[in-house]
mmCIF file of C-alpha atoms in Angstrom:
data_model
loop_
_atom_site.group_PDB
_atom_site.id
_atom_site.type_symbol
_atom_site.label_atom_id
_atom_site.label_comp_id
_atom_site.label_asym_id
_atom_site.label_seq_id
_atom_site.Cartn_x
_atom_site.Cartn_y
_atom_site.Cartn_z
ATOM 1 C CA VAL A 253 4.731 -140.315 149.128
ATOM 2 C CA GLN A 254 3.205 -139.685 152.580
ATOM 3 C CA ILE A 255 0.959 -136.014 153.279
ATOM 4 C CA ILE A 256 1.830 -135.665 156.475
ATOM 5 C CA PHE A 257 -0.371 -132.080 156.700
ATOM 6 C CA ASP A 258 -2.764 -131.236 154.221
ATOM 7 C CA GLY A 259 -3.488 -127.356 154.863
ATOM 8 C CA ASP A 260 -6.366 -127.055 152.348
ATOM 9 C CA LYS A 261 -8.206 -130.391 153.761
ATOM 10 C CA GLU A 262 -7.733 -129.047 157.192
ATOM 11 C CA ALA A 263 -8.854 -126.006 156.276
ATOM 12 C CA GLU A 264 -12.330 -127.580 154.751
ATOM 13 C CA GLY A 265 -15.447 -125.900 156.209
ATOM 14 C CA LYS A 266 -13.879 -123.402 157.942
ATOM 15 C CA ASP A 267 -14.658 -119.696 157.700
ATOM 16 C CA PHE A 268 -11.458 -118.689 158.185
ATOM 17 C CA TYR A 269 -7.561 -120.852 158.892
ATOM 18 C CA ASP A 270 -4.010 -119.594 158.827
ATOM 19 C CA ILE A 271 -1.366 -121.807 159.248
ATOM 20 C CA HIS A 272 1.673 -120.214 160.687
ATOM 21 C CA GLN A 273 4.056 -123.456 161.045
ATOM 22 C CA VAL A 274 4.431 -127.164 160.313
ATOM 23 C CA THR A 275 7.194 -128.864 162.364
ATOM 24 C CA HIS A 276 8.157 -132.315 163.022
ATOM 25 C CA SER A 277 9.609 -133.820 166.375
ATOM 26 C CA PRO A 278 13.679 -134.659 165.441
ATOM 27 C CA ASP A 279 12.538 -138.470 166.311
ATOM 28 C CA HIS A 280 10.265 -138.003 163.220
ATOM 29 C CA ARG A 281 7.148 -139.123 165.302
ATOM 30 C CA TYR A 282 5.332 -136.446 166.128
ATOM 31 C CA MET A 283 3.993 -133.012 164.266
ATOM 32 C CA THR A 284 3.015 -129.915 165.681
ATOM 33 C CA TYR A 285 0.746 -127.304 163.855
ATOM 34 C CA ALA A 286 0.010 -123.999 164.550
ATOM 35 C CA VAL A 287 -3.233 -122.403 163.500
ATOM 36 C CA ASP A 288 -5.365 -119.239 163.606
ATOM 37 C CA ARG A 289 -9.397 -120.073 163.234
ATOM 38 C CA GLU A 290 -9.985 -116.918 163.903
ATOM 39 C CA GLY A 291 -8.070 -114.315 162.209
ATOM 40 C CA SER A 292 -6.936 -113.056 165.761
ATOM 41 C CA GLU A 293 -2.949 -113.880 165.128
ATOM 42 C CA TYR A 294 -3.216 -115.959 168.340
ATOM 43 C CA TYR A 295 -1.938 -119.367 167.166
ATOM 44 C CA ASN A 296 -3.329 -122.685 168.962
ATOM 45 C CA ILE A 297 -0.382 -125.396 168.807
ATOM 46 C CA ARG A 298 -2.079 -128.765 168.045
ATOM 47 C CA ILE A 299 0.418 -132.609 168.048
ATOM 48 C CA ARG A 300 -0.376 -134.825 166.065
ATOM 49 C CA GLU A 301 1.225 -138.616 165.886
ATOM 50 C CA ILE A 302 2.740 -138.728 162.465
ATOM 51 C CA LEU A 303 2.356 -142.522 161.571
ATOM 52 C CA THR A 304 -1.254 -143.006 162.856
ATOM 53 C CA GLY A 305 -2.654 -139.094 162.392
ATOM 54 C CA LYS A 306 -3.637 -139.530 166.021
ATOM 55 C CA GLU A 307 -4.453 -135.945 167.732
ATOM 56 C CA PHE A 308 -3.243 -135.052 171.296
ATOM 57 C CA THR A 309 -5.620 -134.179 173.599
ATOM 58 C CA GLU A 310 -3.567 -131.142 174.634
ATOM 59 C CA THR A 311 -3.891 -127.487 172.916
ATOM 60 C CA VAL A 312 -1.352 -124.852 173.544
ATOM 61 C CA LYS A 313 -2.886 -121.526 173.054
ATOM 62 C CA LYS A 314 -2.617 -117.982 172.838
ATOM 63 C CA THR A 315 0.859 -118.309 170.964
ATOM 64 C CA SER A 316 3.110 -116.409 168.507
ATOM 65 C CA GLY A 317 2.928 -119.910 165.856
ATOM 66 C CA TYR A 318 6.418 -120.708 166.300
ATOM 67 C CA CYS A 319 8.065 -124.028 168.665
ATOM 68 C CA VAL A 320 11.298 -125.243 169.317
ATOM 69 C CA TRP A 321 11.683 -129.107 169.342
ATOM 70 C CA ALA A 322 13.914 -130.447 172.230
ATOM 71 C CA PRO A 323 16.548 -133.099 170.847
ATOM 72 C CA ASP A 324 14.581 -136.219 172.447
ATOM 73 C CA SER A 325 11.162 -135.492 171.247
ATOM 74 C CA SER A 326 9.689 -135.173 174.574
ATOM 75 C CA CYS A 327 8.542 -131.650 174.555
ATOM 76 C CA PHE A 328 8.851 -127.928 172.676
ATOM 77 C CA TYR A 329 9.478 -124.534 173.563
ATOM 78 C CA TYR A 330 7.276 -121.537 172.258
ATOM 79 C CA VAL A 331 6.441 -118.196 172.649
ATOM 80 C CA GLU A 332 3.056 -116.851 174.541
ATOM 81 C CA LEU A 333 1.151 -113.858 173.705
ATOM 82 C CA ASP A 334 -0.088 -111.634 176.538
ATOM 83 C CA ASN A 335 -3.681 -110.104 176.308
ATOM 84 C CA ASN A 336 -2.437 -107.567 174.468
ATOM 85 C CA HIS A 337 -0.422 -109.936 171.451
ATOM 86 C CA LYS A 338 2.835 -108.929 172.838
ATOM 87 C CA PRO A 339 5.456 -111.977 173.153
ATOM 88 C CA LYS A 340 6.070 -112.127 176.743
ATOM 89 C CA LYS A 341 6.611 -115.534 177.878
ATOM 90 C CA ILE A 342 9.069 -118.620 176.485
ATOM 91 C CA LYS A 343 7.346 -121.642 178.021
ATOM 92 C CA CYS A 344 7.887 -125.509 177.529
ATOM 93 C CA HIS A 345 5.081 -128.082 176.621
ATOM 94 C CA ILE A 346 5.901 -131.374 177.560
ATOM 95 C CA LEU A 347 4.054 -134.066 175.476
ATOM 96 C CA ASN A 348 0.862 -135.638 177.184
ATOM 97 C CA THR A 349 0.696 -132.923 179.834
ATOM 98 C CA PRO A 350 -2.125 -130.280 180.293
ATOM 99 C CA SER A 351 -0.579 -127.080 178.800
ATOM 100 C CA LYS A 352 -2.059 -125.305 181.755
ATOM 101 C CA ASP A 353 1.174 -127.152 183.136
ATOM 102 C CA ASP A 354 3.275 -126.177 181.074
ATOM 103 C CA VAL A 355 7.063 -124.955 182.415
ATOM 104 C CA LEU A 356 7.615 -120.879 182.158
ATOM 105 C CA MET A 357 11.595 -120.375 181.030
ATOM 106 C CA TYR A 358 11.718 -117.091 181.084
ATOM 107 C CA HIS A 359 8.947 -114.007 181.329
ATOM 108 C CA GLU A 360 9.714 -110.403 179.634
ATOM 109 C CA LYS A 361 8.740 -107.696 181.959
ATOM 110 C CA ASP A 362 9.547 -104.881 179.821
ATOM 111 C CA ASP A 363 6.890 -103.706 177.311
ATOM 112 C CA GLY A 364 9.533 -102.193 174.956
ATOM 113 C CA TYR A 365 10.974 -105.636 174.238
ATOM 114 C CA PHE A 366 9.666 -108.545 172.195
ATOM 115 C CA LEU A 367 10.709 -112.123 172.586
ATOM 116 C CA ASN A 368 11.592 -114.783 170.390
ATOM 117 C CA VAL A 369 13.192 -118.799 170.794
ATOM 118 C CA GLY A 370 15.250 -120.892 168.686
ATOM 119 C CA LYS A 371 17.669 -123.333 168.237
ATOM 120 C CA SER A 372 21.400 -123.201 167.538
ATOM 121 C CA ASN A 373 22.521 -124.884 164.296
ATOM 122 C CA SER A 374 24.226 -127.584 165.974
ATOM 123 C CA LYS A 375 20.897 -128.290 167.759
ATOM 124 C CA GLU A 376 22.733 -128.317 171.337
ATOM 125 C CA TYR A 377 21.415 -125.137 172.501
ATOM 126 C CA ILE A 378 17.849 -123.390 172.955
ATOM 127 C CA PHE A 379 18.132 -119.450 172.238
ATOM 128 C CA ILE A 380 16.129 -117.157 173.797
ATOM 129 C CA VAL A 381 16.397 -113.730 172.374
ATOM 130 C CA SER A 382 14.673 -110.501 173.708
ATOM 131 C CA GLY A 383 14.987 -106.938 172.007
ATOM 132 C CA ASN A 384 13.921 -103.853 170.382
ATOM 133 C CA SER A 385 14.968 -102.309 167.066
ATOM 134 C CA GLU A 386 18.362 -101.233 168.532
ATOM 135 C CA THR A 387 19.158 -103.504 171.498
ATOM 136 C CA THR A 388 19.425 -107.369 172.084
ATOM 137 C CA GLU A 389 19.701 -109.861 174.824
ATOM 138 C CA VAL A 390 20.443 -113.389 174.871
ATOM 139 C CA GLN A 391 20.005 -116.405 176.933
ATOM 140 C CA PHE A 392 20.264 -119.878 176.193
ATOM 141 C CA PHE A 393 20.310 -123.341 177.669
ATOM 142 C CA ASP A 394 21.234 -126.848 176.949
ATOM 143 C CA ALA A 395 18.951 -128.140 174.805
ATOM 144 C CA ALA A 396 19.378 -132.277 176.479
ATOM 145 C CA LYS A 397 17.726 -130.236 180.015
ATOM 146 C CA ASN A 398 14.086 -130.267 179.379
ATOM 147 C CA GLY A 399 11.744 -127.556 181.280
ATOM 148 C CA LYS A 400 12.417 -127.040 184.579
ATOM 149 C CA ASP A 401 16.001 -128.401 184.600
ATOM 150 C CA ALA A 402 17.373 -126.084 182.208
ATOM 151 C CA GLU A 403 19.454 -123.465 183.389
ATOM 152 C CA LEU A 404 19.419 -120.468 181.655
ATOM 153 C CA LYS A 405 22.559 -118.344 180.796
ATOM 154 C CA LEU A 406 22.999 -115.025 179.782
ATOM 155 C CA VAL A 407 25.566 -113.844 177.147
ATOM 156 C CA ARG A 408 25.561 -110.209 178.151
ATOM 157 C CA ALA A 409 22.760 -107.783 179.655
ATOM 158 C CA ARG A 410 20.813 -105.463 177.330
ATOM 159 C CA GLU A 411 22.635 -102.110 176.549
ATOM 160 C CA ALA A 412 20.975 -99.360 174.707
ATOM 161 C CA GLY A 413 22.348 -99.931 171.227
ATOM 162 C CA VAL A 414 24.021 -103.038 171.092
ATOM 163 C CA GLU A 415 22.656 -105.935 169.119
ATOM 164 C CA TYR A 416 24.505 -109.593 168.815
ATOM 165 C CA SER A 417 23.378 -112.757 167.623
ATOM 166 C CA LEU A 418 24.727 -116.209 169.479
ATOM 167 C CA HIS A 419 25.454 -119.389 167.075
ATOM 168 C CA HIS A 420 27.142 -122.774 168.046
ATOM 169 C CA ARG A 421 29.158 -124.849 166.640
ATOM 170 C CA GLY A 422 31.751 -127.560 168.076
ATOM 171 C CA ASP A 423 33.416 -126.403 171.220
ATOM 172 C CA TYR A 424 32.662 -122.745 170.697
ATOM 173 C CA PHE A 425 29.811 -120.074 170.836
ATOM 174 C CA TYR A 426 30.353 -117.314 167.857
ATOM 175 C CA ILE A 427 28.594 -113.776 168.687
ATOM 176 C CA HIS A 428 27.972 -111.273 165.873
ATOM 177 C CA THR A 429 27.290 -107.699 167.017
ATOM 178 C CA ASN A 430 27.781 -104.062 166.322
ATOM 179 C CA LEU A 431 30.147 -103.328 168.861
ATOM 180 C CA GLY A 432 33.168 -102.107 167.288
#
């Protein structure tokens, strides 16, 4: 048995230590872990090589704590929080590059909407979801197109009161919606 992340050990000697997410890359070489060490609910994402335990030098700061790996394990996508703690930007972090160079994938300008990023169950697409309590808008791109090479495609423009989610399997996308 190999323990790849021991939260109790990582938290030793620290006044505050909240782990949001620990996830491994698709090739199982790397892991990301998102930690808040101040109680601010801004999570910093760190990267570690699983086999050696070696930490990468870069830290991705001020995130929601959740990230999604690209299929080739070269990068991951995350939600950046603004100074008001709102999820406003989806960015792509390419491994072994400074986080200041992260690629902006989408910026939500409407303060009434919140952002999230996810991966289709088929793992072929990355979904960017904007929404509020009664309205949803989904964009997607081919997960194999990393960072600036990705082309966002809008499923349906936001319309007040219309909620939907997107799923992918085989040759089809499936939409679950509240439209009658």
